[in-house]
Each structure stands twice: as structure tokens, then as C-alpha cells.
């Protein structure tokens, strides 16, 4: 068995859409990035790449590459899956979104569904949690949203 961790943070700004775990969330602000800036999906990608010893998301999808401009990050996750699935199967993913606002609880079931279907695993293998940062620091001041993920993979041979 192998495990990997992922962490990502994106700046929260006006006039951007907010996409977390492949789910577009209605909110006055959104995340700034080269892709759709889906921090949760990026953290999951990095955790998978980490578990497989394949570097990080920046190596595979450089933000200098126009092919990834505004891309739906679930596409990146699908690509990451293809890199590891010959050698590994997915045991589970756990993750935490750290956001002061908006409230995310009602969107979490849909995020789990999106991540699970992208990775072709049952939804009970994907967990998504959300917490605030108690008003402290750059997340608490609503300047950014961050996400952490941990993934375990089972080696096929
Ligand atoms: Mg990112």
C-alpha cells in the first residue's frame, strides 16, 4: 500500500466562478488560477501523484501551457488516474477544504460523487470535509481557500 498527501491554495477574488470538487458553487467570489482553480481537485491530484511517486501537478500540467487555461480540473484528475491505474488501484481518498465562507456542507455529497465517478470508484471511498479557519489568517479573512487531501493506493503487483 502507498499513501500520498496533497495541499493547494488559491486566491479568492471577485468575478470568478467558485468550483470545488468539480461542483460549481453559487457565491459572490471565486478562485483565481490558470485552470478553474479547483483547489480540492488539485489537492487530490497531488496526493495521487505523491502516492505513486510521480512528482506533482505542476510537473504534469504546467501553468505556462495554454492547453490548461481555464480547464475543468476533473479532466486533470482523469489524466492523473490514467497515469497510475495500470500499477495501482484506489483504496480511499480523504480531504479537507478550509474556507471561511461560503458554507459548503450541502455541496459535499455532489463533490464526493464527482470525484468518485472521475476516479471510477464507489463514493464511499471518497471523503470530503470542510472547516473554517475561525476568522484567522488569510483564509479566515476570505482572501483564499485551501484544501488538503490524502490518498491510499494498493499496488497491483
Ligand atoms: Mg492549484
PDB file of C-alpha atoms and ligand atoms in Angstrom:
ATOM      1  CA  UNK A   1       0.000   0.000   0.000  1.00  0.00           C
ATOM      2  CA  UNK A   2       1.197   3.543  -0.712  1.00  0.00           C
ATOM      3  CA  UNK A   3      -0.025   6.874   0.592  1.00  0.00           C
ATOM      4  CA  UNK A   4       0.360  10.444  -0.640  1.00  0.00           C
ATOM      5  CA  UNK A   5      -0.627  13.886   0.574  1.00  0.00           C
ATOM      6  CA  UNK A   6      -1.697  16.956  -1.343  1.00  0.00           C
ATOM      7  CA  UNK A   7      -2.161  20.605  -0.426  1.00  0.00           C
ATOM      8  CA  UNK A   8      -3.312  23.538  -2.505  1.00  0.00           C
ATOM      9  CA  UNK A   9      -4.429  27.117  -2.014  1.00  0.00           C
ATOM     10  CA  UNK A  10      -5.927  29.628  -4.432  1.00  0.00           C
ATOM     11  CA  UNK A  11      -6.713  33.303  -4.037  1.00  0.00           C
ATOM     12  CA  UNK A  12     -10.398  34.228  -3.591  1.00  0.00           C
ATOM     13  CA  UNK A  13     -11.404  37.161  -5.820  1.00  0.00           C
ATOM     14  CA  UNK A  14     -14.462  38.807  -7.326  1.00  0.00           C
ATOM     15  CA  UNK A  15     -15.783  37.990 -10.807  1.00  0.00           C
ATOM     16  CA  UNK A  16     -14.565  34.389 -10.785  1.00  0.00           C
ATOM     17  CA  UNK A  17     -16.550  31.196 -10.510  1.00  0.00           C
ATOM     18  CA  UNK A  18     -16.121  29.036  -7.441  1.00  0.00           C
ATOM     19  CA  UNK A  19     -15.528  25.368  -8.304  1.00  0.00           C
ATOM     20  CA  UNK A  20     -14.713  22.853  -5.576  1.00  0.00           C
ATOM     21  CA  UNK A  21     -14.533  19.118  -6.194  1.00  0.00           C
ATOM     22  CA  UNK A  22     -15.947  19.668  -9.678  1.00  0.00           C
ATOM     23  CA  UNK A  23     -19.048  21.397  -8.315  1.00  0.00           C
ATOM     24  CA  UNK A  24     -19.811  24.992  -9.244  1.00  0.00           C
ATOM     25  CA  UNK A  25     -20.958  26.801  -6.116  1.00  0.00           C
ATOM     26  CA  UNK A  26     -23.008  29.985  -6.303  1.00  0.00           C
ATOM     27  CA  UNK A  27     -21.065  32.654  -4.421  1.00  0.00           C
ATOM     28  CA  UNK A  28     -20.067  36.306  -4.841  1.00  0.00           C
ATOM     29  CA  UNK A  29     -16.379  35.374  -5.208  1.00  0.00           C
ATOM     30  CA  UNK A  30     -14.386  32.605  -6.821  1.00  0.00           C
ATOM     31  CA  UNK A  31     -10.886  31.220  -7.056  1.00  0.00           C
ATOM     32  CA  UNK A  32      -8.189  32.672  -9.264  1.00  0.00           C
ATOM     33  CA  UNK A  33      -5.924  30.335 -11.205  1.00  0.00           C
ATOM     34  CA  UNK A  34      -4.690  29.224 -14.593  1.00  0.00           C
ATOM     35  CA  UNK A  35      -7.234  26.378 -14.670  1.00  0.00           C
ATOM     36  CA  UNK A  36     -10.660  26.559 -12.997  1.00  0.00           C
ATOM     37  CA  UNK A  37      -8.635  26.809  -9.734  1.00  0.00           C
ATOM     38  CA  UNK A  38     -10.461  23.887  -8.108  1.00  0.00           C
ATOM     39  CA  UNK A  39      -8.260  23.592  -5.003  1.00  0.00           C
ATOM     40  CA  UNK A  40      -9.873  20.404  -3.769  1.00  0.00           C
ATOM     41  CA  UNK A  41      -9.373  18.540  -7.040  1.00  0.00           C
ATOM     42  CA  UNK A  42      -5.805  19.861  -7.269  1.00  0.00           C
ATOM     43  CA  UNK A  43      -5.013  18.589  -3.764  1.00  0.00           C
ATOM     44  CA  UNK A  44      -6.439  15.166  -4.687  1.00  0.00           C
ATOM     45  CA  UNK A  45      -4.343  15.087  -7.898  1.00  0.00           C
ATOM     46  CA  UNK A  46      -1.190  15.892  -5.919  1.00  0.00           C
ATOM     47  CA  UNK A  47      -1.975  13.242  -3.311  1.00  0.00           C
ATOM     48  CA  UNK A  48      -2.382  10.584  -6.008  1.00  0.00           C
ATOM     49  CA  UNK A  49       0.814  11.657  -7.785  1.00  0.00           C
ATOM     50  CA  UNK A  50       2.586  11.660  -4.427  1.00  0.00           C
ATOM     51  CA  UNK A  51       1.440   8.146  -3.561  1.00  0.00           C
ATOM     52  CA  UNK A  52       2.656   6.863  -6.922  1.00  0.00           C
ATOM     53  CA  UNK A  53       5.967   8.744  -6.718  1.00  0.00           C
ATOM     54  CA  UNK A  54       5.180  10.750  -9.849  1.00  0.00           C
ATOM     55  CA  UNK A  55       6.007  14.297  -8.772  1.00  0.00           C
ATOM     56  CA  UNK A  56       3.309  16.937  -8.611  1.00  0.00           C
ATOM     57  CA  UNK A  57       0.576  18.600 -10.599  1.00  0.00           C
ATOM     58  CA  UNK A  58       2.884  21.408 -11.784  1.00  0.00           C
ATOM     59  CA  UNK A  59       5.174  18.872 -13.480  1.00  0.00           C
ATOM     60  CA  UNK A  60       2.312  17.254 -15.390  1.00  0.00           C
ATOM     61  CA  UNK A  61       0.191  20.345 -16.135  1.00  0.00           C
ATOM     62  CA  UNK A  62       2.463  23.413 -16.230  1.00  0.00           C
ATOM     63  CA  UNK A  63       0.607  26.721 -15.878  1.00  0.00           C
ATOM     64  CA  UNK A  64       2.658  28.042 -18.794  1.00  0.00           C
ATOM     65  CA  UNK A  65       0.786  25.592 -21.052  1.00  0.00           C
ATOM     66  CA  UNK A  66      -2.226  27.239 -22.699  1.00  0.00           C
ATOM     67  CA  UNK A  67      -3.844  23.806 -23.043  1.00  0.00           C
ATOM     68  CA  UNK A  68      -4.690  24.022 -19.343  1.00  0.00           C
ATOM     69  CA  UNK A  69      -6.066  27.575 -19.364  1.00  0.00           C
ATOM     70  CA  UNK A  70      -9.447  27.576 -17.615  1.00  0.00           C
ATOM     71  CA  UNK A  71      -9.556  23.772 -17.872  1.00  0.00           C
ATOM     72  CA  UNK A  72     -12.061  21.787 -15.817  1.00  0.00           C
ATOM     73  CA  UNK A  73      -9.806  20.252 -13.162  1.00  0.00           C
ATOM     74  CA  UNK A  74     -11.736  16.975 -13.235  1.00  0.00           C
ATOM     75  CA  UNK A  75     -10.049  16.492 -16.629  1.00  0.00           C
ATOM     76  CA  UNK A  76      -6.682  16.806 -14.927  1.00  0.00           C
ATOM     77  CA  UNK A  77      -7.787  14.298 -12.287  1.00  0.00           C
ATOM     78  CA  UNK A  78      -8.911  11.888 -15.009  1.00  0.00           C
ATOM     79  CA  UNK A  79      -5.481  12.189 -16.609  1.00  0.00           C
ATOM     80  CA  UNK A  80      -3.756  11.579 -13.255  1.00  0.00           C
ATOM     81  CA  UNK A  81      -5.892   8.460 -12.854  1.00  0.00           C
ATOM     82  CA  UNK A  82      -4.681   7.146 -16.222  1.00  0.00           C
ATOM     83  CA  UNK A  83      -1.066   7.632 -15.081  1.00  0.00           C
ATOM     84  CA  UNK A  84      -1.453   5.371 -12.042  1.00  0.00           C
ATOM     85  CA  UNK A  85      -4.239   2.882 -12.767  1.00  0.00           C
ATOM     86  CA  UNK A  86      -2.067   0.317 -14.514  1.00  0.00           C
ATOM     87  CA  UNK A  87       0.022  -0.148 -11.362  1.00  0.00           C
ATOM     88  CA  UNK A  88      -2.360   0.844  -8.573  1.00  0.00           C
ATOM     89  CA  UNK A  89      -5.995   0.742  -7.526  1.00  0.00           C
ATOM     90  CA  UNK A  90      -7.582   3.399  -5.316  1.00  0.00           C
ATOM     91  CA  UNK A  91      -8.230   2.407  -1.719  1.00  0.00           C
ATOM     92  CA  UNK A  92      -9.525   5.721  -0.395  1.00  0.00           C
ATOM     93  CA  UNK A  93      -9.277   9.483  -0.524  1.00  0.00           C
ATOM     94  CA  UNK A  94      -9.834  11.761   2.452  1.00  0.00           C
ATOM     95  CA  UNK A  95      -9.785  15.518   2.148  1.00  0.00           C
ATOM     96  CA  UNK A  96     -10.480  18.795   3.920  1.00  0.00           C
ATOM     97  CA  UNK A  97     -11.490  22.113   2.389  1.00  0.00           C
ATOM     98  CA  UNK A  98     -10.525  25.103   4.527  1.00  0.00           C
ATOM     99  CA  UNK A  99     -12.793  28.059   3.730  1.00  0.00           C
ATOM    100  CA  UNK A 100     -14.248  30.774   5.912  1.00  0.00           C
ATOM    101  CA  UNK A 101     -17.237  31.133   3.572  1.00  0.00           C
ATOM    102  CA  UNK A 102     -19.448  30.018   1.906  1.00  0.00           C
ATOM    103  CA  UNK A 103     -20.988  27.163   3.858  1.00  0.00           C
ATOM    104  CA  UNK A 104     -20.142  24.019   1.922  1.00  0.00           C
ATOM    105  CA  UNK A 105     -21.961  21.169   3.689  1.00  0.00           C
ATOM    106  CA  UNK A 106     -24.825  20.937   1.195  1.00  0.00           C
ATOM    107  CA  UNK A 107     -22.417  20.625  -1.756  1.00  0.00           C
ATOM    108  CA  UNK A 108     -20.235  17.905  -0.269  1.00  0.00           C
ATOM    109  CA  UNK A 109     -22.324  14.892  -1.424  1.00  0.00           C
ATOM    110  CA  UNK A 110     -22.099  16.171  -5.009  1.00  0.00           C
ATOM    111  CA  UNK A 111     -18.325  16.746  -4.704  1.00  0.00           C
ATOM    112  CA  UNK A 112     -17.851  13.176  -3.466  1.00  0.00           C
ATOM    113  CA  UNK A 113     -19.927  11.932  -6.385  1.00  0.00           C
ATOM    114  CA  UNK A 114     -17.921  13.936  -8.932  1.00  0.00           C
ATOM    115  CA  UNK A 115     -14.559  12.800  -7.569  1.00  0.00           C
ATOM    116  CA  UNK A 116     -15.708   9.178  -7.234  1.00  0.00           C
ATOM    117  CA  UNK A 117     -17.066   8.993 -10.771  1.00  0.00           C
ATOM    118  CA  UNK A 118     -13.926  10.624 -12.192  1.00  0.00           C
ATOM    119  CA  UNK A 119     -11.776   8.041 -10.409  1.00  0.00           C
ATOM    120  CA  UNK A 120     -14.263   5.201 -11.161  1.00  0.00           C
ATOM    121  CA  UNK A 121     -14.551   4.200  -7.508  1.00  0.00           C
ATOM    122  CA  UNK A 122     -17.569   3.776  -5.201  1.00  0.00           C
ATOM    123  CA  UNK A 123     -18.493   7.026  -3.467  1.00  0.00           C
ATOM    124  CA  UNK A 124     -17.785   5.548  -0.013  1.00  0.00           C
ATOM    125  CA  UNK A 125     -14.068   5.569  -0.888  1.00  0.00           C
ATOM    126  CA  UNK A 126     -14.044   9.352  -1.193  1.00  0.00           C
ATOM    127  CA  UNK A 127     -14.464  11.593   1.815  1.00  0.00           C
ATOM    128  CA  UNK A 128     -14.682  15.389   1.765  1.00  0.00           C
ATOM    129  CA  UNK A 129     -14.731  17.509   4.904  1.00  0.00           C
ATOM    130  CA  UNK A 130     -14.982  21.264   5.316  1.00  0.00           C
ATOM    131  CA  UNK A 131     -13.802  23.557   8.072  1.00  0.00           C
ATOM    132  CA  UNK A 132     -13.295  27.276   8.586  1.00  0.00           C
ATOM    133  CA  UNK A 133     -10.164  28.872   9.914  1.00  0.00           C
ATOM    134  CA  UNK A 134     -12.039  30.638  12.726  1.00  0.00           C
ATOM    135  CA  UNK A 135     -11.565  34.033  11.089  1.00  0.00           C
ATOM    136  CA  UNK A 136      -7.790  33.766  11.410  1.00  0.00           C
ATOM    137  CA  UNK A 137      -5.150  34.401   8.768  1.00  0.00           C
ATOM    138  CA  UNK A 138      -5.555  34.718   5.003  1.00  0.00           C
ATOM    139  CA  UNK A 139      -8.239  32.044   4.838  1.00  0.00           C
ATOM    140  CA  UNK A 140     -10.152  33.489   7.769  1.00  0.00           C
ATOM    141  CA  UNK A 141     -10.038  36.935   6.132  1.00  0.00           C
ATOM    142  CA  UNK A 142     -11.562  35.339   2.989  1.00  0.00           C
ATOM    143  CA  UNK A 143      -8.544  36.039   0.806  1.00  0.00           C
ATOM    144  CA  UNK A 144      -8.106  32.374  -0.139  1.00  0.00           C
ATOM    145  CA  UNK A 145      -9.467  28.842   0.089  1.00  0.00           C
ATOM    146  CA  UNK A 146      -7.185  25.864   0.733  1.00  0.00           C
ATOM    147  CA  UNK A 147      -7.566  22.103   0.575  1.00  0.00           C
ATOM    148  CA  UNK A 148      -5.687  19.094   1.858  1.00  0.00           C
ATOM    149  CA  UNK A 149      -6.005  15.512   0.665  1.00  0.00           C
ATOM    150  CA  UNK A 150      -4.591  12.121   1.494  1.00  0.00           C
ATOM    151  CA  UNK A 151      -4.859   9.123  -0.791  1.00  0.00           C
ATOM    152  CA  UNK A 152      -4.036   5.464  -0.341  1.00  0.00           C
ATOM    153  CA  UNK A 153      -3.290   3.232  -3.314  1.00  0.00           C
ATOM    154  CA  UNK A 154      -2.998  -0.531  -3.493  1.00  0.00           C
ATOM    155  CA  UNK A 155      -0.181  -1.857  -5.689  1.00  0.00           C
ATOM    156  CA  UNK A 156      -1.500  -4.311  -8.289  1.00  0.00           C
ATOM    157  CA  UNK A 157       1.719  -6.347  -8.463  1.00  0.00           C
TER     158      UNK A 157
HETATM  159 MG1  LIG B   1      -3.938  24.636  -7.756  1.00  0.00          MG
END
